[in-house]
CSV table of C-alpha atoms in Angstrom, one decimal:
chain,number,residue,atom,x,y,z
A,1,MET,CA,-11.6,-68.1,-53.7
A,2,GLN,CA,-10.5,-65.2,-51.9
A,3,VAL,CA,-9.4,-66.0,-48.4
A,4,SER,CA,-10.8,-64.2,-45.7
A,5,ALA,CA,-8.6,-61.8,-43.9
A,6,PRO,CA,-10.4,-63.3,-40.2
A,7,GLU,CA,-9.5,-67.1,-42.2
A,8,ALA,CA,-6.0,-66.8,-43.0
A,9,GLY,CA,-5.1,-65.6,-39.6
A,10,ARG,CA,-7.3,-69.0,-38.0
A,11,ALA,CA,-4.9,-70.2,-40.7
A,12,ALA,CA,-1.1,-69.0,-39.2
A,13,LEU,CA,-2.2,-69.3,-36.3
A,14,ASP,CA,-3.1,-73.2,-36.7
A,15,ALA,CA,-0.1,-74.4,-38.6
A,16,TYR,CA,2.0,-72.6,-35.8
A,17,ALA,CA,0.5,-74.4,-33.5
A,18,ALA,CA,2.3,-77.8,-31.5
A,19,PRO,CA,2.2,-79.4,-28.2
A,20,GLY,CA,3.8,-77.0,-25.7
A,21,ARG,CA,3.3,-73.4,-27.5
A,22,SER,CA,0.8,-70.6,-26.6
A,23,ALA,CA,-0.5,-67.3,-29.3
A,24,LEU,CA,-2.2,-65.0,-29.1
A,25,VAL,CA,-3.3,-62.2,-31.5
A,26,ARG,CA,-5.0,-58.8,-31.0
A,27,ILE,CA,-5.3,-57.1,-34.6
A,28,ARG,CA,-6.3,-53.2,-35.0
A,29,ALA,CA,-6.5,-52.1,-39.1
A,30,SER,CA,-9.4,-50.7,-41.3
A,31,GLY,CA,-11.8,-49.5,-38.6
A,32,VAL,CA,-11.6,-54.0,-37.4
A,33,GLU,CA,-11.1,-55.7,-33.9
A,34,TRP,CA,-10.3,-59.1,-34.8
A,35,GLU,CA,-9.0,-61.8,-32.1
A,36,GLY,CA,-7.1,-64.9,-32.2
A,37,GLY,CA,-5.3,-67.4,-30.0
A,38,VAL,CA,-3.7,-70.6,-29.6
A,39,ASP,CA,-4.4,-72.1,-26.1
A,40,PRO,CA,-3.6,-68.7,-24.8
A,41,ASP,CA,-4.7,-68.9,-21.4
A,42,ARG,CA,-2.4,-71.0,-20.1
A,43,SER,CA,0.2,-71.0,-17.7
A,44,TYR,CA,5.1,-71.0,-19.0
A,45,ARG,CA,7.7,-69.9,-16.6
A,46,VAL,CA,8.2,-65.8,-17.4
A,47,ALA,CA,11.4,-66.1,-18.2
A,48,SER,CA,12.6,-62.9,-19.4
A,49,LEU,CA,9.8,-61.0,-19.7
A,50,LEU,CA,10.1,-61.1,-16.0
A,51,LYS,CA,12.2,-57.8,-16.9
A,52,LEU,CA,9.5,-56.2,-17.2
A,53,GLY,CA,8.0,-55.9,-13.9
A,54,ILE,CA,11.8,-54.9,-12.8
A,55,ALA,CA,11.3,-52.6,-15.2
A,56,ILE,CA,8.3,-51.4,-14.1
A,57,ALA,CA,8.9,-51.7,-10.7
A,58,VAL,CA,12.1,-49.3,-10.9
A,59,GLU,CA,10.0,-46.4,-12.9
A,60,ASP,CA,7.2,-46.5,-10.9
A,61,GLY,CA,9.9,-45.2,-7.6
A,62,VAL,CA,11.3,-43.4,-9.8
A,63,ARG,CA,8.5,-41.3,-10.7
A,64,ASP,CA,7.5,-41.5,-6.7
A,65,GLY,CA,11.3,-40.6,-5.5
A,66,ARG,CA,12.0,-43.2,-3.9
A,67,ILE,CA,15.1,-44.4,-6.4
A,68,ASP,CA,17.4,-41.8,-8.0
A,69,PRO,CA,17.8,-42.0,-11.4
A,70,ASP,CA,20.8,-40.8,-12.0
A,71,THR,CA,22.3,-43.8,-8.9
A,72,GLU,CA,25.4,-43.8,-10.3
A,73,ILE,CA,27.7,-48.1,-10.4
A,74,THR,CA,30.5,-48.9,-12.0
A,75,VAL,CA,30.3,-52.1,-14.7
A,76,ARG,CA,33.4,-53.6,-11.9
A,77,GLU,CA,30.6,-53.4,-8.7
A,78,LEU,CA,27.6,-55.0,-10.9
A,79,ASP,CA,29.4,-58.0,-9.8
A,80,ALA,CA,28.5,-59.7,-13.1
A,81,HIS,CA,28.6,-64.0,-13.0
A,82,PRO,CA,30.5,-65.8,-15.2
A,83,ASP,CA,26.9,-67.6,-17.2
A,84,ASP,CA,25.8,-63.5,-18.1
A,85,HIS,CA,27.0,-63.1,-21.1
A,86,SER,CA,26.7,-59.4,-20.1
A,87,VAL,CA,26.4,-56.4,-22.7
A,88,THR,CA,28.3,-54.8,-19.9
A,89,ASP,CA,31.7,-57.3,-20.9
A,90,LEU,CA,32.5,-54.9,-23.2
A,91,LEU,CA,32.7,-51.9,-21.1
A,92,ASN,CA,36.2,-50.7,-18.6
A,93,PRO,CA,35.3,-52.6,-15.3
A,94,ALA,CA,36.0,-48.2,-14.1
A,95,THR,CA,32.9,-47.2,-16.6
A,96,VAL,CA,30.3,-44.9,-14.5
A,97,LEU,CA,26.4,-45.8,-15.3
A,98,ARG,CA,23.3,-44.7,-14.4
A,99,LEU,CA,20.5,-46.8,-12.8
A,100,ARG,CA,18.9,-45.4,-16.4
A,101,ASP,CA,21.3,-46.7,-18.2
A,102,THR,CA,21.3,-50.0,-16.6
A,103,LEU,CA,17.6,-49.6,-17.6
A,104,ALA,CA,17.6,-49.9,-20.5
A,105,LEU,CA,20.4,-52.2,-20.9
A,106,MET,CA,18.3,-54.6,-19.1
A,107,VAL,CA,15.0,-53.9,-21.8
A,108,GLY,CA,17.2,-53.6,-24.2
A,109,ALA,CA,19.3,-56.1,-24.5
A,110,SER,CA,17.7,-59.0,-22.3
A,111,ASP,CA,20.7,-58.8,-19.8
A,112,ASN,CA,20.4,-60.3,-16.7
A,113,THR,CA,23.3,-58.2,-15.4
A,114,CYS,CA,22.0,-55.1,-15.2
A,115,ALA,CA,18.5,-57.1,-14.1
A,116,ARG,CA,19.8,-58.2,-11.0
A,117,TRP,CA,21.1,-55.7,-9.6
A,118,LEU,CA,18.1,-54.2,-10.6
A,119,SER,CA,16.0,-56.1,-8.1
A,120,SER,CA,17.9,-55.8,-6.2
A,121,ILE,CA,17.0,-52.5,-6.1
A,122,VAL,CA,13.4,-52.5,-6.4
A,123,GLY,CA,13.6,-55.7,-3.4
A,124,LEU,CA,12.6,-58.4,-5.3
A,125,GLU,CA,14.2,-61.7,-6.5
A,126,ASP,CA,18.7,-61.4,-7.0
A,127,ASP,CA,18.4,-63.6,-9.6
A,128,PRO,CA,15.3,-62.8,-11.6
A,129,GLU,CA,16.0,-65.5,-14.9
A,130,ALA,CA,15.3,-68.5,-12.0
A,131,ALA,CA,13.3,-66.7,-10.4
A,132,ALA,CA,9.0,-68.9,-10.0
A,133,GLY,CA,6.9,-66.9,-11.8
A,134,GLN,CA,3.7,-67.9,-14.5
A,135,THR,CA,2.2,-65.5,-16.8
A,136,THR,CA,-0.3,-66.1,-19.7
A,137,CYS,CA,0.0,-64.9,-23.2
A,138,ARG,CA,-3.4,-62.2,-21.9
A,139,ASP,CA,-1.2,-60.7,-19.5
A,140,ALA,CA,2.0,-61.2,-21.3
A,141,LEU,CA,0.8,-58.6,-23.8
A,142,ASP,CA,-1.0,-56.7,-20.7
A,143,LEU,CA,2.9,-56.1,-18.8
A,144,LEU,CA,3.4,-55.8,-22.4
A,145,ARG,CA,1.1,-52.5,-23.2
A,146,ALA,CA,1.5,-50.9,-19.7
A,147,ALA,CA,5.8,-51.0,-20.2
A,148,ALA,CA,5.0,-49.4,-23.4
A,149,ASP,CA,3.3,-46.2,-22.4
A,150,ARG,CA,5.8,-43.4,-23.4
A,151,GLN,CA,4.4,-40.9,-19.8
A,152,ARG,CA,4.0,-43.4,-17.6
A,153,TYR,CA,7.2,-45.8,-18.2
A,154,PRO,CA,9.4,-43.2,-20.8
A,155,ILE,CA,13.2,-45.5,-20.6
A,156,THR,CA,11.1,-48.7,-20.0
A,157,SER,CA,8.9,-48.2,-23.3
A,158,HIS,CA,12.3,-46.5,-25.1
A,159,ALA,CA,13.6,-49.3,-25.0
A,160,LEU,CA,11.9,-51.6,-26.2
A,161,ARG,CA,11.0,-50.1,-28.9
A,162,HIS,CA,14.6,-49.8,-29.7
A,163,SER,CA,15.8,-53.4,-28.2
A,164,ILE,CA,18.0,-55.7,-30.4
A,165,ARG,CA,15.6,-57.2,-32.6
A,166,ASN,CA,16.3,-61.1,-33.6
A,167,SER,CA,14.1,-64.0,-35.8
A,168,ARG,CA,11.1,-64.1,-33.7
A,169,ILE,CA,8.4,-61.4,-34.3
A,170,PRO,CA,9.9,-58.6,-35.4
A,171,LEU,CA,11.2,-60.6,-38.4
A,172,GLY,CA,14.0,-57.7,-38.0
A,173,ALA,CA,12.2,-55.5,-39.4
A,174,THR,CA,13.5,-52.0,-39.4
A,175,ASP,CA,12.0,-48.7,-38.3
A,176,ALA,CA,11.3,-47.4,-42.0
A,177,ASP,CA,8.8,-50.0,-42.2
A,178,MET,CA,7.4,-50.4,-38.7
A,179,THR,CA,8.1,-49.5,-35.1
A,180,VAL,CA,7.8,-52.0,-32.2
A,181,ALA,CA,7.6,-53.1,-28.7
A,182,HIS,CA,9.2,-56.6,-27.8
A,183,LYS,CA,10.3,-58.8,-25.9
A,184,THR,CA,11.5,-62.2,-25.7
A,185,GLY,CA,12.0,-64.3,-23.4
A,186,THR,CA,14.2,-68.1,-23.6
A,187,LEU,CA,16.0,-70.5,-21.2
A,188,SER,CA,16.1,-74.4,-21.2
A,189,GLY,CA,13.4,-75.3,-23.4
A,190,LEU,CA,11.3,-71.8,-23.4
A,191,ALA,CA,11.3,-69.0,-26.8
A,192,HIS,CA,9.0,-66.6,-25.3
A,193,ASP,CA,8.1,-63.0,-27.6
A,194,VAL,CA,5.9,-60.0,-26.9
A,195,ALA,CA,5.2,-57.5,-28.5
A,196,ILE,CA,3.1,-54.8,-29.9
A,197,ILE,CA,3.6,-53.8,-34.1
A,198,GLU,CA,2.5,-50.2,-34.9
A,199,CYS,CA,2.3,-49.9,-38.6
A,200,ASP,CA,0.9,-46.7,-41.0
A,201,ALA,CA,-2.1,-49.1,-41.9
A,202,GLY,CA,-2.7,-51.1,-38.3
A,203,VAL,CA,-1.2,-51.9,-35.3
A,204,ALA,CA,-1.1,-55.6,-34.5
A,205,GLU,CA,0.0,-57.4,-30.6
A,206,ILE,CA,1.3,-60.8,-31.3
A,207,ALA,CA,2.2,-62.9,-27.4
A,208,PHE,CA,4.6,-66.2,-28.4
A,209,LEU,CA,4.8,-68.1,-25.0
A,210,THR,CA,6.3,-72.4,-24.9
A,211,ASP,CA,7.2,-74.6,-23.1
A,212,GLN,CA,8.9,-78.6,-23.8
A,213,GLN,CA,10.9,-77.2,-26.8
A,214,HIS,CA,13.7,-79.4,-28.4
A,215,ASP,CA,14.5,-76.8,-30.6
A,216,THR,CA,13.6,-72.8,-29.7
A,217,LEU,CA,15.4,-71.7,-33.1
A,218,VAL,CA,12.9,-73.5,-35.2
A,219,THR,CA,9.9,-72.3,-32.3
A,220,GLY,CA,11.6,-69.4,-32.7
A,221,TYR,CA,10.9,-69.5,-36.7
A,222,ALA,CA,7.8,-70.9,-36.6
A,223,MET,CA,7.2,-67.1,-34.3
A,224,GLY,CA,8.1,-64.9,-37.0
A,225,ILE,CA,6.1,-67.3,-39.8
A,226,CYS,CA,3.4,-66.8,-37.7
A,227,THR,CA,3.9,-63.5,-38.0
A,228,ARG,CA,4.5,-62.5,-41.5
A,229,GLU,CA,1.3,-64.0,-42.6
A,230,VAL,CA,-0.8,-62.8,-39.7
A,231,LEU,CA,0.5,-59.6,-41.0
A,232,THR,CA,-0.3,-59.8,-44.3
A,233,ALA,CA,-3.6,-60.7,-44.1
A,234,TRP,CA,-4.7,-57.9,-42.1
A,235,GLY,CA,-2.9,-56.4,-44.6
A,236,LEU,CA,0.1,-55.0,-42.3
A,237,ALA,CA,3.0,-56.1,-43.7
A,238,VAL,CA,6.8,-55.0,-43.7
A,239,ARG,CA,8.2,-54.4,-46.8
A,240,SER,CA,11.8,-55.6,-46.2
A,241,THR,CA,13.5,-58.1,-42.9
A,242,VAL,CA,16.9,-57.5,-41.9
A,243,SER,CA,17.7,-60.1,-39.0
A,244,VAL,CA,19.7,-59.5,-36.1
A,245,ASP,CA,19.9,-62.6,-32.8
A,246,GLY,CA,19.9,-60.7,-28.8
A,247,GLU,CA,18.6,-62.7,-26.2
């Protein structure tokens, strides 16, 4: 007996479900819209998803003239914390970055050093990762959809579509397979990933939020397997995968 796409999608979500895990999947393919979830309205710590809010606030400021996208700062002046592991560590301390560059690095590489400086520009918490905040799968997808708007947020949306990919939702898919806008978030015991996946045959919006996970690598792998099975069910499967870890 052949299993329908909704049944297969539901089965993939049921297999992913476990304590401390939530998910929401929305599919638009072949003229059909489908939604499935696992406790999608439960609240979780926002983690690095907060960087999308910072990015939106920065680009709103650029658009209304309050913030100059060409504002310059040297790598040394960014004042990275010892535990940041920032991509800016690869650069000469005298290297000059423009605000638009730090925005791209914050979103595309989830860079905390850049996020800390940009948050000060828009008057948010000094340490975005430690900031108090909660989100749900529904809210996270709404936030990503806004940030991925090419017309309204060109710098952020470009960075999302060229971000460092890992083994969660995007499954390391190449640009030949699909266009992916995604954002991860990781803290102790927590692993998030939220993505908009655009394929020739349709679009998938997927959010995974978790907490109290014993092994976030195992949880991330489960996200990837669930995503692959859902995409396959709806005929949105990719042709190849290459995994590059990045937080």
